[in-house]
mmCIF file of C-alpha atoms in Angstrom:
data_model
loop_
_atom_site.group_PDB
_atom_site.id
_atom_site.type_symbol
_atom_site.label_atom_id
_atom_site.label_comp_id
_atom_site.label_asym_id
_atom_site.label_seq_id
_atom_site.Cartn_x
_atom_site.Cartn_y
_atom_site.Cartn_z
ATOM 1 C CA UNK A 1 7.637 32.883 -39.506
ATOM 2 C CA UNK A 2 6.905 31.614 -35.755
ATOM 3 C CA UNK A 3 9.323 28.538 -36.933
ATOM 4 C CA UNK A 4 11.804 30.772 -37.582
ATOM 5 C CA UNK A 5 11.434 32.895 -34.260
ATOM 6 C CA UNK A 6 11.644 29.661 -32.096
ATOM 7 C CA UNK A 7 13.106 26.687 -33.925
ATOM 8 C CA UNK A 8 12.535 25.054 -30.708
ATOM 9 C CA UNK A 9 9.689 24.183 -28.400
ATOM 10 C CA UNK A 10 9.976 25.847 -25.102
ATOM 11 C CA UNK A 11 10.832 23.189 -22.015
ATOM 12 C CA UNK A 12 9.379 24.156 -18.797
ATOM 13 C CA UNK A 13 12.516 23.144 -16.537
ATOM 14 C CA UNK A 14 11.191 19.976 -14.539
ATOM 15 C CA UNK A 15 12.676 19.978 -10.676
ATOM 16 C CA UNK A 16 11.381 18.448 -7.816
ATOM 17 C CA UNK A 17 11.864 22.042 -5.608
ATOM 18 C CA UNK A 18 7.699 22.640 -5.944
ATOM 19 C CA UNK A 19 7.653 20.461 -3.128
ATOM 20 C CA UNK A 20 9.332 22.711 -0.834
ATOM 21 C CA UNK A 21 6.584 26.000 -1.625
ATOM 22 C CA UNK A 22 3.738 25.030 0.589
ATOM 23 C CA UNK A 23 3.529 22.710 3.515
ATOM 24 C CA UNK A 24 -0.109 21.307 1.567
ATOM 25 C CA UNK A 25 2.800 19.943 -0.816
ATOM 26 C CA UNK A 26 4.850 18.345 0.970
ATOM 27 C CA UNK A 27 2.171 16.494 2.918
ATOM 28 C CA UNK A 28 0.945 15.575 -0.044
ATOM 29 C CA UNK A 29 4.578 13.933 -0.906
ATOM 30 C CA UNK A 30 4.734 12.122 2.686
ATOM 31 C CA UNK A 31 1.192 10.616 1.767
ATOM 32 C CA UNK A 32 2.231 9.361 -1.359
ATOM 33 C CA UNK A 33 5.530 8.124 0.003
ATOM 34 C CA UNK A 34 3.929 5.980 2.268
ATOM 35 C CA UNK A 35 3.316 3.418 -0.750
ATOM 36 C CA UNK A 36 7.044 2.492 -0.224
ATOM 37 C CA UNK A 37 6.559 1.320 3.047
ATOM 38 C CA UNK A 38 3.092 -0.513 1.979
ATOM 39 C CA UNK A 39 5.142 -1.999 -0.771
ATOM 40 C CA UNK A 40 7.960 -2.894 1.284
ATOM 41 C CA UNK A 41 6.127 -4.234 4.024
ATOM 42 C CA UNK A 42 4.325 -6.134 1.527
ATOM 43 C CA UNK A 43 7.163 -7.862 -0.054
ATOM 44 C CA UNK A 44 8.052 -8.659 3.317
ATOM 45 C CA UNK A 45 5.177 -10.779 4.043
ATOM 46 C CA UNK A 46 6.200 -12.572 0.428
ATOM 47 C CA UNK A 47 9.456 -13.487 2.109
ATOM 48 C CA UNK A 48 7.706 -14.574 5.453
ATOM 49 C CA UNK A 49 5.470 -17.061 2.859
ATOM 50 C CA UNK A 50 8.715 -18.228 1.198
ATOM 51 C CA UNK A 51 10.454 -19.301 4.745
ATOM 52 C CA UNK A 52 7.148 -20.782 6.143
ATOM 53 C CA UNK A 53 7.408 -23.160 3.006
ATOM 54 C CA UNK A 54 11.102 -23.611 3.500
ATOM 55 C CA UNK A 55 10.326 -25.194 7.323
ATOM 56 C CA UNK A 56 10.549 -24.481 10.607
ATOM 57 C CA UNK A 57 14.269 -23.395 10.852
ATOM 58 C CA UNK A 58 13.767 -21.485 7.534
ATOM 59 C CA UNK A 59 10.551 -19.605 9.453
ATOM 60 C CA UNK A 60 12.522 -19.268 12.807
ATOM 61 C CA UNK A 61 15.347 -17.400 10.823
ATOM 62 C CA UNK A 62 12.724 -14.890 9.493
ATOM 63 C CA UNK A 63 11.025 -13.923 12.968
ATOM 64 C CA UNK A 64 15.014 -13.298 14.149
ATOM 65 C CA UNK A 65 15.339 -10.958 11.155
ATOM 66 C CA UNK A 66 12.313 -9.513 12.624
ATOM 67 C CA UNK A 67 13.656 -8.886 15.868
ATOM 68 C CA UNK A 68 16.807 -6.987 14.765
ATOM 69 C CA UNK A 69 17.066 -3.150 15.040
ATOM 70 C CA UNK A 70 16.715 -2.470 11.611
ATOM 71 C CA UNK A 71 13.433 -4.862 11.558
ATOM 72 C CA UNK A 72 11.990 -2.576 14.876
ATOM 73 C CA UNK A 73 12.797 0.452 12.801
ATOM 74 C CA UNK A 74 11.415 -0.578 9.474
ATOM 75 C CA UNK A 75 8.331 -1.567 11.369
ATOM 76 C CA UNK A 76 7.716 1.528 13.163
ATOM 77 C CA UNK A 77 8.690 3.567 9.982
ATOM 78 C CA UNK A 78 6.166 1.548 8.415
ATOM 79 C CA UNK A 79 3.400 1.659 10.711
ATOM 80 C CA UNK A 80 3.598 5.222 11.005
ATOM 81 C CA UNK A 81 3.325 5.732 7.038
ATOM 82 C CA UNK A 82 0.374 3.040 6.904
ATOM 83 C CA UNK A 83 -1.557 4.799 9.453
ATOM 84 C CA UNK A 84 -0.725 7.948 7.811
ATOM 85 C CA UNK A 85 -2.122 7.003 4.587
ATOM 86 C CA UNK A 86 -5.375 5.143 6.154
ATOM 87 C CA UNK A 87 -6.091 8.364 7.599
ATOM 88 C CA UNK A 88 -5.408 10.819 4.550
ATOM 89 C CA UNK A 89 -7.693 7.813 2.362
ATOM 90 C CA UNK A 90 -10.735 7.624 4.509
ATOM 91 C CA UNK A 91 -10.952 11.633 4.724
ATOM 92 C CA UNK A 92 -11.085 11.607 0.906
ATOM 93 C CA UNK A 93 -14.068 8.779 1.080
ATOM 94 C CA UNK A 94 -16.525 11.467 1.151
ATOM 95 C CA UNK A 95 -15.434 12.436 -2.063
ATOM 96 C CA UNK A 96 -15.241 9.233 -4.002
ATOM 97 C CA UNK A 97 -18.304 8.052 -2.585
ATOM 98 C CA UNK A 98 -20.927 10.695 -2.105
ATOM 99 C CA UNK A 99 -24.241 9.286 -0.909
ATOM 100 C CA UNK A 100 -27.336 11.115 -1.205
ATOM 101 C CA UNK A 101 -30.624 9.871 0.773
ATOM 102 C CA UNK A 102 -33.736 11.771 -0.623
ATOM 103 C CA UNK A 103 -32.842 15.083 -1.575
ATOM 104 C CA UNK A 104 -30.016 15.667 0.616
ATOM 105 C CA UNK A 105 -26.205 14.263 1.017
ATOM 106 C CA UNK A 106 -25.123 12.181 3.672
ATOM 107 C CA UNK A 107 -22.697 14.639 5.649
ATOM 108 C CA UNK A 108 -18.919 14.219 4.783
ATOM 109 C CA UNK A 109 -18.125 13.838 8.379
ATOM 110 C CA UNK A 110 -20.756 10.516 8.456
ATOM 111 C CA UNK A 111 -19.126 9.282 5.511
ATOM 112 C CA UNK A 112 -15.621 9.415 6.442
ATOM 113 C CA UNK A 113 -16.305 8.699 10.256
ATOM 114 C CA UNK A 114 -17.926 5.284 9.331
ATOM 115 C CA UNK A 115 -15.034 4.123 7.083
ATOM 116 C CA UNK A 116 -12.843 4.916 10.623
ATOM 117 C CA UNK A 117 -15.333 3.222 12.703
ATOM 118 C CA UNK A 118 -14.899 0.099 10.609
ATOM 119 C CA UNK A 119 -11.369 0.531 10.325
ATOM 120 C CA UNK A 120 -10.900 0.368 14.149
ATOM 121 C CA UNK A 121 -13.364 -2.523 14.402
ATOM 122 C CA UNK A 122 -11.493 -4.224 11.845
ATOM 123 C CA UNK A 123 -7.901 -3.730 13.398
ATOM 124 C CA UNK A 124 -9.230 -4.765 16.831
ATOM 125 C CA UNK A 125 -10.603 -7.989 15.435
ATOM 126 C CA UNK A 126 -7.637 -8.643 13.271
ATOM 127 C CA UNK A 127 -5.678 -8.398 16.297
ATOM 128 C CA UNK A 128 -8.189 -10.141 18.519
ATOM 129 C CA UNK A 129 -7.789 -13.269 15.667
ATOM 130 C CA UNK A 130 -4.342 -13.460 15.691
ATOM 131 C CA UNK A 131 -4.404 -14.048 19.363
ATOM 132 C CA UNK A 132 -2.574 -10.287 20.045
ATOM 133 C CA UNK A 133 -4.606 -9.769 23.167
ATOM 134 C CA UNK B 1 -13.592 4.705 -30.376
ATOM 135 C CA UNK B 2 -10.006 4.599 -28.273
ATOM 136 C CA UNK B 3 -9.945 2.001 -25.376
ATOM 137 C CA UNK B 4 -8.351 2.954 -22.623
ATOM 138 C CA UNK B 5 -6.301 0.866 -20.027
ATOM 139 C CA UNK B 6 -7.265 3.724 -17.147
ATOM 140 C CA UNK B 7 -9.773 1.462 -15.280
ATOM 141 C CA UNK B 8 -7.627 -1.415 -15.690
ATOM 142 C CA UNK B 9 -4.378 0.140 -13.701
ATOM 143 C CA UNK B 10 -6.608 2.223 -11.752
ATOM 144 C CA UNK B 11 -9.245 -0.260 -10.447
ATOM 145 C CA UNK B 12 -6.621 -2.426 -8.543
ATOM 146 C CA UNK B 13 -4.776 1.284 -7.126
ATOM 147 C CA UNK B 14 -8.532 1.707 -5.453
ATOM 148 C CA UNK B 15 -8.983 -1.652 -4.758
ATOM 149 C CA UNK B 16 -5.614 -1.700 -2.736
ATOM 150 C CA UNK B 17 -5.637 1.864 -1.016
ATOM 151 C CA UNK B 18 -8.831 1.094 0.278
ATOM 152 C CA UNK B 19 -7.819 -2.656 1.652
ATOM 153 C CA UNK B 20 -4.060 -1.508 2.727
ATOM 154 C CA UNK B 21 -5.984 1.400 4.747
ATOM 155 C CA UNK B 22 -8.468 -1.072 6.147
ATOM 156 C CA UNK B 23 -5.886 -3.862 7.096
ATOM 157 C CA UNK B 24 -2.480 -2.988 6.970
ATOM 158 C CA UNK B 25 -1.684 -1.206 10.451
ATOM 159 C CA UNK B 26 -2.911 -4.261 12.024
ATOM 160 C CA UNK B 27 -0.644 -6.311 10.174
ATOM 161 C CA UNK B 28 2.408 -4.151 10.846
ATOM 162 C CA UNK B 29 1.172 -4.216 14.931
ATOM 163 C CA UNK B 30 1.185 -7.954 14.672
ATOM 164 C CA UNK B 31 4.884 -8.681 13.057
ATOM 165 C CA UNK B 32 5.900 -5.344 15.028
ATOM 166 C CA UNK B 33 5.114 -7.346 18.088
ATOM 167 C CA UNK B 34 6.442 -10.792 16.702
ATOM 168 C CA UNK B 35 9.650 -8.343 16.121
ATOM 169 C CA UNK B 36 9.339 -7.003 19.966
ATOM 170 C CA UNK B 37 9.358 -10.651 21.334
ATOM 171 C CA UNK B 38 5.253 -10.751 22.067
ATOM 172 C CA UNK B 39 4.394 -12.929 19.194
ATOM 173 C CA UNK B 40 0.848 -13.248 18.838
ATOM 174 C CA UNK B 41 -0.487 -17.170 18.594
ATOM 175 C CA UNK B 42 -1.050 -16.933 15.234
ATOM 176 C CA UNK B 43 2.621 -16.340 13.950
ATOM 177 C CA UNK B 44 3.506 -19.433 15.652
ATOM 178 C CA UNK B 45 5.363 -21.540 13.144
ATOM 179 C CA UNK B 46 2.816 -24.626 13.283
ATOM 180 C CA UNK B 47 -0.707 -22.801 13.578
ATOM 181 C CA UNK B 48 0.426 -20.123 10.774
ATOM 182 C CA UNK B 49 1.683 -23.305 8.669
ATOM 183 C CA UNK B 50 -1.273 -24.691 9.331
ATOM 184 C CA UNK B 51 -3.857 -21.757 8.773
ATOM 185 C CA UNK B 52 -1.937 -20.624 5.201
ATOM 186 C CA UNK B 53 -2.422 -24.248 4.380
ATOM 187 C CA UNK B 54 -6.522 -23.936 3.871
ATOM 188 C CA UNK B 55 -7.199 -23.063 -0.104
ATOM 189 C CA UNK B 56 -9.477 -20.158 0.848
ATOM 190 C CA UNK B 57 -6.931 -18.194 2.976
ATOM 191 C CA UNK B 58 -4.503 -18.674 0.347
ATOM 192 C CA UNK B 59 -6.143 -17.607 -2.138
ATOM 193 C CA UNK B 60 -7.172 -14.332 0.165
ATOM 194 C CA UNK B 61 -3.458 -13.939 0.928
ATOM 195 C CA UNK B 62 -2.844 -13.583 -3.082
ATOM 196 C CA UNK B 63 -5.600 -11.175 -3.432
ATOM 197 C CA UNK B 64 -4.032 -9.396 -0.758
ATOM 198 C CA UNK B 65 -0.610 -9.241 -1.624
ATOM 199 C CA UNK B 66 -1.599 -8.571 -5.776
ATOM 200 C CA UNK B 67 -3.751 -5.228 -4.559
ATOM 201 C CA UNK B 68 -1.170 -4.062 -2.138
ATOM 202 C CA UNK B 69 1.628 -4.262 -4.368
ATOM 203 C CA UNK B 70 -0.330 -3.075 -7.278
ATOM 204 C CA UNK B 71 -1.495 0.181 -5.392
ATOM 205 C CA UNK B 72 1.816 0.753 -4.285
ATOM 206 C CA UNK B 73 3.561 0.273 -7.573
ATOM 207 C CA UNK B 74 0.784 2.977 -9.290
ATOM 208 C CA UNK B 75 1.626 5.510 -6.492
ATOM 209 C CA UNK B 76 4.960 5.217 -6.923
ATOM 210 C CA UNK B 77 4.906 5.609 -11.131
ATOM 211 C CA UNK B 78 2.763 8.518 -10.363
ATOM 212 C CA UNK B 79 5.509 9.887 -7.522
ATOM 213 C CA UNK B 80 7.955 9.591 -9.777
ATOM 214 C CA UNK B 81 6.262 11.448 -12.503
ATOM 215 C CA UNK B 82 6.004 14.497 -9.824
ATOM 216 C CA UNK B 83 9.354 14.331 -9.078
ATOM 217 C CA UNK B 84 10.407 14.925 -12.027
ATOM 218 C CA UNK B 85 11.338 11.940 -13.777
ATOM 219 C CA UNK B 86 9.259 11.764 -17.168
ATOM 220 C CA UNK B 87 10.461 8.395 -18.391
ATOM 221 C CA UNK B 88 6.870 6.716 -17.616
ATOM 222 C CA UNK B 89 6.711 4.068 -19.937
ATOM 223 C CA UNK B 90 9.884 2.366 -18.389
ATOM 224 C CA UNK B 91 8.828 3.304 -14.848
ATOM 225 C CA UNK B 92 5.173 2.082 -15.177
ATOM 226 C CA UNK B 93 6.964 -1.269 -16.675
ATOM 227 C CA UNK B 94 9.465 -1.490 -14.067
ATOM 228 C CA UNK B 95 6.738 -0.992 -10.923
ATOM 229 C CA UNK B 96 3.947 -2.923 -12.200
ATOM 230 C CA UNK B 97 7.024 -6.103 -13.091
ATOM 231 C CA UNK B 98 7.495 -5.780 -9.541
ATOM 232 C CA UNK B 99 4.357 -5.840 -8.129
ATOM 233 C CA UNK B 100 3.541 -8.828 -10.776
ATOM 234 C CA UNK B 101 6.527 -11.185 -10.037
ATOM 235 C CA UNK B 102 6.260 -10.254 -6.205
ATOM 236 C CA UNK B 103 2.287 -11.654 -6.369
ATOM 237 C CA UNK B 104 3.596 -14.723 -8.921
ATOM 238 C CA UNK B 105 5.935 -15.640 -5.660
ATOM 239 C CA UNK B 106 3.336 -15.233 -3.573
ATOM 240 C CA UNK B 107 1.244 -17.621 -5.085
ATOM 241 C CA UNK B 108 4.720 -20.347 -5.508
ATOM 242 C CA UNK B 109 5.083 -19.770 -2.233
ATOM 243 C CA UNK B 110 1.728 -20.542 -0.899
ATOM 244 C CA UNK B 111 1.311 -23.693 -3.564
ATOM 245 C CA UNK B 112 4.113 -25.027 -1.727
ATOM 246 C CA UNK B 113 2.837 -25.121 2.042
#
């Protein structure tokens, strides 16, 4: 009898509008957009590898491409995503990797504060290696 | 018992966030300022030909490149699955192709400098 009262399976509509209902959603959305710009900026490096096996003039060409205005935009698109998602990762650390001592847990704010301690030491020696300062 | 390839896709996603959150705003800072005409030493055509020539940093560099893509490729299958488009099976095969053959030129890349 049920067949009969709905020969077909009920489909929930699927739109992307949910998005839009809560600003928790679409921050959620910006965070996991930022994997296009980690992707992207990825495959970039991948061509910077290809030219600095193609020569000098090959490698020259890409740091040009680099200084055009779509490069500077792409780059501060990009950075801004990155940092975005470094930020939204290392506050969800505490819960991925809760550490209890003894009885009691390390505090979130321990957890996640050392993972942005070592990400600053980490970018300043990065950048100290590559002879940015 | 049903295997599961969960902690296969997965492991390299975690893997990745956790190294792209780590290293790459540094990275973008460095080609930003390459870009703004304050190249650091480093991208200098004959000390970066010469420091992606050592084995060890290339094979770094392909670890690097294989976790970032990967994690980006999973986020993105799972982004599209939110916004609505339900064909997974073609989208996980078209993100994690990407992220492969982008880490396979990676590594032809690096064999050749």
């Amino acid at each position: 009898m049920a067949e009969e009262m709905s020969p077909r399976p009920f489909l929930r509509p699927i739109t992307s509008e949910w998005l839009f209902r809560h600003p928790r959603y679409l921050r959620y959305m910006v965070r996991e957009f930022s994997c296009l710009f980690i992707g992207g900026y990825t495959l970039l490096l991948v061509a910077g590898l290809k030219s600095l096996s193609e020569g000098r003039a090959a490698y020259e060409a890409f740091l040009e491409g680099l200084r055009s205005p779509a490069g500077i935009a792409f780059h501060v698109l990009a950075l801004a995503f990155a940092t975005y998602h470094s930020i939204t990762w290392f506050n969800l650390t505490p819960k991925a990797l809760p550490l209890q001592l003894g009885e009691a847990f390390v505090p979130d704010v321990a957890i996640s504060g050392a993972h942005f301690a070592l990400w600053g030491v980490l970018s300043l020696a990065l950048l100290y290696f590559a002879g940015a300062f | 018992m049903t295997r599961s390839n969960k902690p296969l896709v997965w492991g390299p996603f975690a893997a990745g966030g956790t190294l792209t959150a780590f290293v790459t705003p540094a990275l973008i800072v460095l080609t930003l300022l390459a870009g703004l005409g304050y190249a650091p030493e480093l991208l200098g055509y004959d000390r970066l030909h010469a420091f992606m020539g050592h084995w060890l940093v290339k094979v770094v560099a392909i670890a690097v490149v294989f976790v970032s893509l990967w994690s980006s490729a999973h986020r993105l299958r799972i982004t599209c699955y939110d916004l609505g488009l339900r064909a997974d099976l073609l989208v996980a095969t078209v993100v994690y192709a990407v992220a492969l053959t982008g880490t396979l030129a990676a590594a032809v890349f690096l064999a050749g400098i």
